Amino acid sequence: MPHSSFPGGYRWPDAEGHFEEYGGRFVAETLIRPLDELAAVYREACEDADFWKAFEEDLAHYVGRPSPLYFARHLSRANGGAQIWLKREDLNHTGAHKINNTVGQAMLAKRIGKTRIIAETGAGQHGVATATVSARLGLQCVVYMGSEDIERQAPNVYRMKLLGAEVIPVTSGSKTLKDALNEALRDWVTHVENTFYIIGSVAGPAPYPEMVRDFQAVIGRETRRQVQEQAGRLPDLLVACVGGGSNAIGLFHPFLDDSDVRLLGVEAAGHGLDTGEHAAPLARGRAGVLHGNRTYLMEDEAGQILATHSISAGLDYPGVGPEHALLKDLGRAEYTSATDEEALRTFHLLTRTEGIIPALESAHAVAGALEAARGMPEDAIVVVNLSGRGDKDIDTVARREGLSL
Amino acid sequence: MSRIAGRFAQLREAGRTALVPYLTAGDPEPAATVPLLHTLVRAGADLIELGVPFSDPMADGPVIQAACERALAHRVRLCDVLGMAVEFRGEDAETPLVLMGYANPIVAMGVDTFAEQAARAGVDGVLVVDLPPEEAPAIRQALIDHGLDEIFLLAPTTTEERIRQICGQAKGFLYYVSLRGTTGADRLDMEDVAERMKCIRTHATLPVGIGFGIKDADSAAQAAKLADAVIVGSALVDRIQAAADPHAAATELLQDLRAGIDAAGRAGGAP
C-alpha cells in the first residue's frame, strides 16, 4: 500500500469549517443561526444510517448511479500518451454531477422542515438540478441567475421553468454567477424562516463546502471501485475542471490519502491568463474573503472583486472552493488552466472521436487531461471527470462558429 | 474615553437619542462626500457611519448596492475613504466616525496597515458586516491594538447566548439589525423589535442602536422609544441620489428624523 500523503489521514475542515486559513463563515449576523441549524441537521444526518441509505437509493434509482467509467480508446489514440478514462457524470439524470448534491440537500431541507428552496446558478445545471428535486418533493423553488447567463444558457432556463421554478434574472454587477450568489444570499437573509438555500458548489460559508463535498464524493468512491475492477489498479492521475470546484472535490476526495494518485484541477483561462480575461483565481488570484469564506479570489489591489471571463458559464466565477485553496497550498493537488479556444477544440475532438458531446466546463477538464496525458507512458491511467453533457452549449458553440440554430 | 463613548455620555446627559446617518463614501463622486458629511453634522447627526464601497455588498439592498456601484465607477478605494476621513477631521474633531463595510478591502490592504491608518485618520469605530465574532481574530486584534471600537451587529435571529457573548466583546455601541433582510427593506415590525430589544438590554452595557428599515419621522420615532441610537442609511442615500440639491435633501430628511426622535422622548435603559 502506498503511504498516505497525510500522517493520520486527511483531516480537513476543522469543527469551525476552516481548511487551515481558508473557509470559515464570513457572513452577516442574521445568517449565523440558520448556518448553525444547517450544520447541526447535517451532523445529525451524518450519524443516521437511514439518511445515507435513502440518499444512496435516490442516487441509484432516480439519478441513475453508478455512472459508468469509460475507457476513451479513440480519444486516447488520437491524443497519444496515457490512457484517458472518462467518469460519465454527463449520464446522470439532468445531465451533470450537480444532481448528486441537490438530492442530498433537498433531503436535508425536508428534514429541517423548510418549504421553500432557493439556489444560484451559472450554467444552469445546478438550477435545473435544484428545480428537479424541488418538483419531485413538492417544494417551492426560486433560482437566481445572472442575466448574461440567462442569455447564453436559454435551454436550461426553459427547463427550470418547465419544472415549476421561478427564475429571477440578476442584473447587478457582472450579471453572472457571483452576482446570482449575492442575490441568493440576500433572499436567504430575508426569508430565513422558511427557506433552505441549496448552494451548488463547494463554496459559500461553512458547512456548505464540506457538506457539498460529502454529497459529491460518491463520484470518487465509485471511480475508485470501478478503476480497480476494470483496470486492476488505482489511476495515476485524476483530472477535473474547477469553477467553484464541486465536481473536482467529489472526484479527488476519496483519493486524497493515496499519495501515488496525482490530482489535477483545470481552471478557465478564458482569453488567456495574461489578458486578465479569465476565471483562474488559483493561477492568478490571491487570498481574500467573498461569499462567506476565505479563499483565492480574482480581485484588484484594493480588494474589489474583478469581472471574470470564460466561454463556460459554469466556470465563470472569481472565487474557488476553500478546500482547493488548501490543496493547492499543500501541494496535494496541482492546478492548470485551459483557454476558451482549447476547450472548444477539445469539445469537437471528444465529440468526433468518441461520440460524446461534453459540457464546455467538462471540455476544459478533458483539455487539461489531454495535455498531461501526452507526457505520460501509454500504460498510465488518467481519469477525467466528464462532469456534464454539452446539449446546453450547442447554441454557444454554433454562434462562435458563425451559425445560428 | 473614546469619541463614541464620549458622545453617548453627552447624549445621555442631555436625555437625547442619537441620530446616526449612513453614507456610502464616494457616492455619487468622491468630491461630494466630505461636504455632505459636514452637512449631516449641521443637520443634527450625532455619529456618522461612512460606508466603504464594495463590489459585492451581500447584506445590502438595491439602494446601497447602487451607491457602491456609483462610487466604484470612480474607483474609490479603502485608502481613498481614509483620505476622506482625514479631510473631515480637519474641520470636525467632535463627531464620531464609524467605517462600515465588508472584510475583503480590509484584508487586501492588510489588517494592521488598515487599523493603523484608520486610527491616524481619526476614525473611531469599524463595523465589518461579514465578520462575525468567531472569524478573523487578526482583524479584531489589530483594531484593539489601534484603539478602534469594533461595532457588532445583532440580528433578529441571534440567540440569547450569542447576544451575551457579543455584548461581552463589543465596543462603542451595538447595532441591532431590526429586520430579517437587507438594508433598506420595508418590513419593520416594531412589536418584534421591542421584544428583542428587551432581551438585548438585559445583557448590554453599551448603548444600542437600531438600523435597517428606518425611513421617516414615524419609524425613527418608534425606534427612538426603544434605542439609544437610530441609524438611517438607504432612505438617506436614496433622497440624496434623487435630489437636485443633495445638501438640502439630506438636511430636510435629518431634520424630519430628528423631530420624530425628539418627539418620542428619550428611551433610557442603557446605563
XYZ file of C-alpha atoms in Angstrom, chain A residues 129-269:
141
model
C -30.867 20.015 -10.677
C -32.410 22.094 -7.878
C -35.672 22.670 -9.754
C -35.776 18.929 -10.440
C -35.535 17.787 -6.834
C -37.897 20.576 -5.753
C -40.531 19.404 -8.239
C -40.180 15.870 -7.002
C -40.511 16.817 -3.335
C -43.233 19.439 -3.862
C -41.070 22.337 -2.652
C -41.347 25.899 -3.937
C -38.197 26.774 -5.911
C -36.604 30.111 -6.803
C -33.411 30.226 -8.871
C -31.199 33.314 -9.208
C -29.288 33.543 -12.462
C -27.172 36.317 -13.962
C -28.913 37.978 -16.905
C -25.850 37.349 -19.057
C -26.006 33.634 -18.224
C -29.754 33.553 -18.937
C -28.853 34.771 -22.389
C -26.250 32.106 -23.096
C -27.986 29.144 -21.419
C -31.528 29.594 -22.682
C -32.424 25.868 -22.870
C -31.665 25.409 -19.178
C -33.748 28.455 -18.271
C -36.761 26.952 -20.010
C -36.073 23.589 -18.382
C -36.209 25.212 -14.936
C -39.482 26.914 -15.801
C -40.974 23.647 -17.022
C -40.037 22.151 -13.673
C -42.046 24.855 -11.919
C -39.159 27.014 -10.714
C -39.179 30.780 -10.788
C -36.008 32.040 -12.486
C -35.052 35.525 -11.308
C -32.611 37.419 -13.551
C -29.813 39.185 -11.685
C -28.745 42.414 -13.350
C -26.330 43.766 -10.735
C -22.535 43.705 -11.028
C -21.191 41.462 -13.765
C -24.591 39.740 -14.241
C -23.066 36.260 -13.833
C -22.681 33.567 -11.189
C -21.098 35.710 -8.465
C -23.957 38.191 -8.623
C -26.503 35.377 -8.585
C -24.847 34.153 -5.376
C -25.067 37.660 -3.818
C -28.746 37.820 -4.677
C -29.460 34.343 -3.313
C -27.755 35.305 -0.039
C -29.929 38.440 0.112
C -33.023 36.327 -0.442
C -31.937 33.926 2.275
C -31.350 36.708 4.787
C -34.877 37.966 4.077
C -36.646 34.585 4.182
C -34.564 32.572 6.645
C -37.606 31.267 8.477
C -38.974 29.066 5.703
C -36.155 28.921 3.150
C -33.382 26.417 2.507
C -30.505 27.648 0.354
C -29.085 24.862 -1.839
C -25.610 26.101 -2.770
C -24.344 24.350 -5.884
C -20.647 24.243 -5.259
C -18.064 23.598 -2.564
C -18.119 27.332 -1.862
C -20.053 29.622 0.466
C -19.908 29.666 4.261
C -19.370 26.547 6.389
C -20.846 23.951 6.417
C -21.507 24.165 2.658
C -18.008 23.353 1.337
C -17.808 20.238 3.495
C -21.406 19.148 3.002
C -21.411 19.573 -0.788
C -18.090 17.711 -0.935
C -19.552 14.822 1.039
C -22.542 14.577 -1.314
C -20.292 14.750 -4.382
C -17.694 12.299 -3.040
C -19.824 9.487 -4.465
C -18.069 10.314 -7.758
C -14.645 9.459 -6.370
C -15.834 6.436 -4.391
C -17.360 4.883 -7.499
C -14.313 5.766 -9.582
C -12.018 4.106 -7.046
C -14.014 0.873 -7.166
C -14.566 0.924 -10.930
C -10.984 1.608 -11.931
C -9.780 -1.238 -9.722
C -12.369 -3.576 -11.222
C -11.827 -2.505 -14.820
C -8.104 -1.698 -14.914
C -6.924 -3.651 -11.902
C -5.305 -0.726 -10.133
C -5.630 2.857 -8.985
C -5.213 5.609 -11.585
C -2.061 7.696 -11.971
C -3.841 10.990 -12.451
C -7.301 12.400 -11.809
C -8.420 15.481 -13.728
C -11.458 17.741 -13.278
C -12.467 21.291 -14.147
C -12.614 23.832 -11.338
C -15.054 26.734 -11.166
C -16.249 26.560 -7.579
C -14.828 23.064 -7.762
C -17.518 20.611 -6.626
C -17.035 18.002 -9.337
C -13.279 18.127 -8.761
C -13.533 17.756 -4.983
C -16.073 14.969 -5.479
C -13.628 13.042 -7.640
C -10.486 13.870 -5.650
C -11.689 13.440 -2.111
C -11.700 9.648 -1.787
C -8.134 9.625 -3.203
C -6.572 12.322 -1.015
C -4.755 9.766 1.128
C -3.423 7.884 -1.931
C -0.157 9.714 -2.374
C 0.605 7.949 -5.673
C -2.527 9.319 -7.325
C -1.833 12.791 -8.735
C -4.666 15.301 -8.784
C -5.066 17.993 -11.412
C -7.689 20.760 -11.435
C -8.273 22.768 -14.624
C -9.409 26.387 -14.323
C -10.830 28.508 -17.132
C -8.112 30.593 -18.794
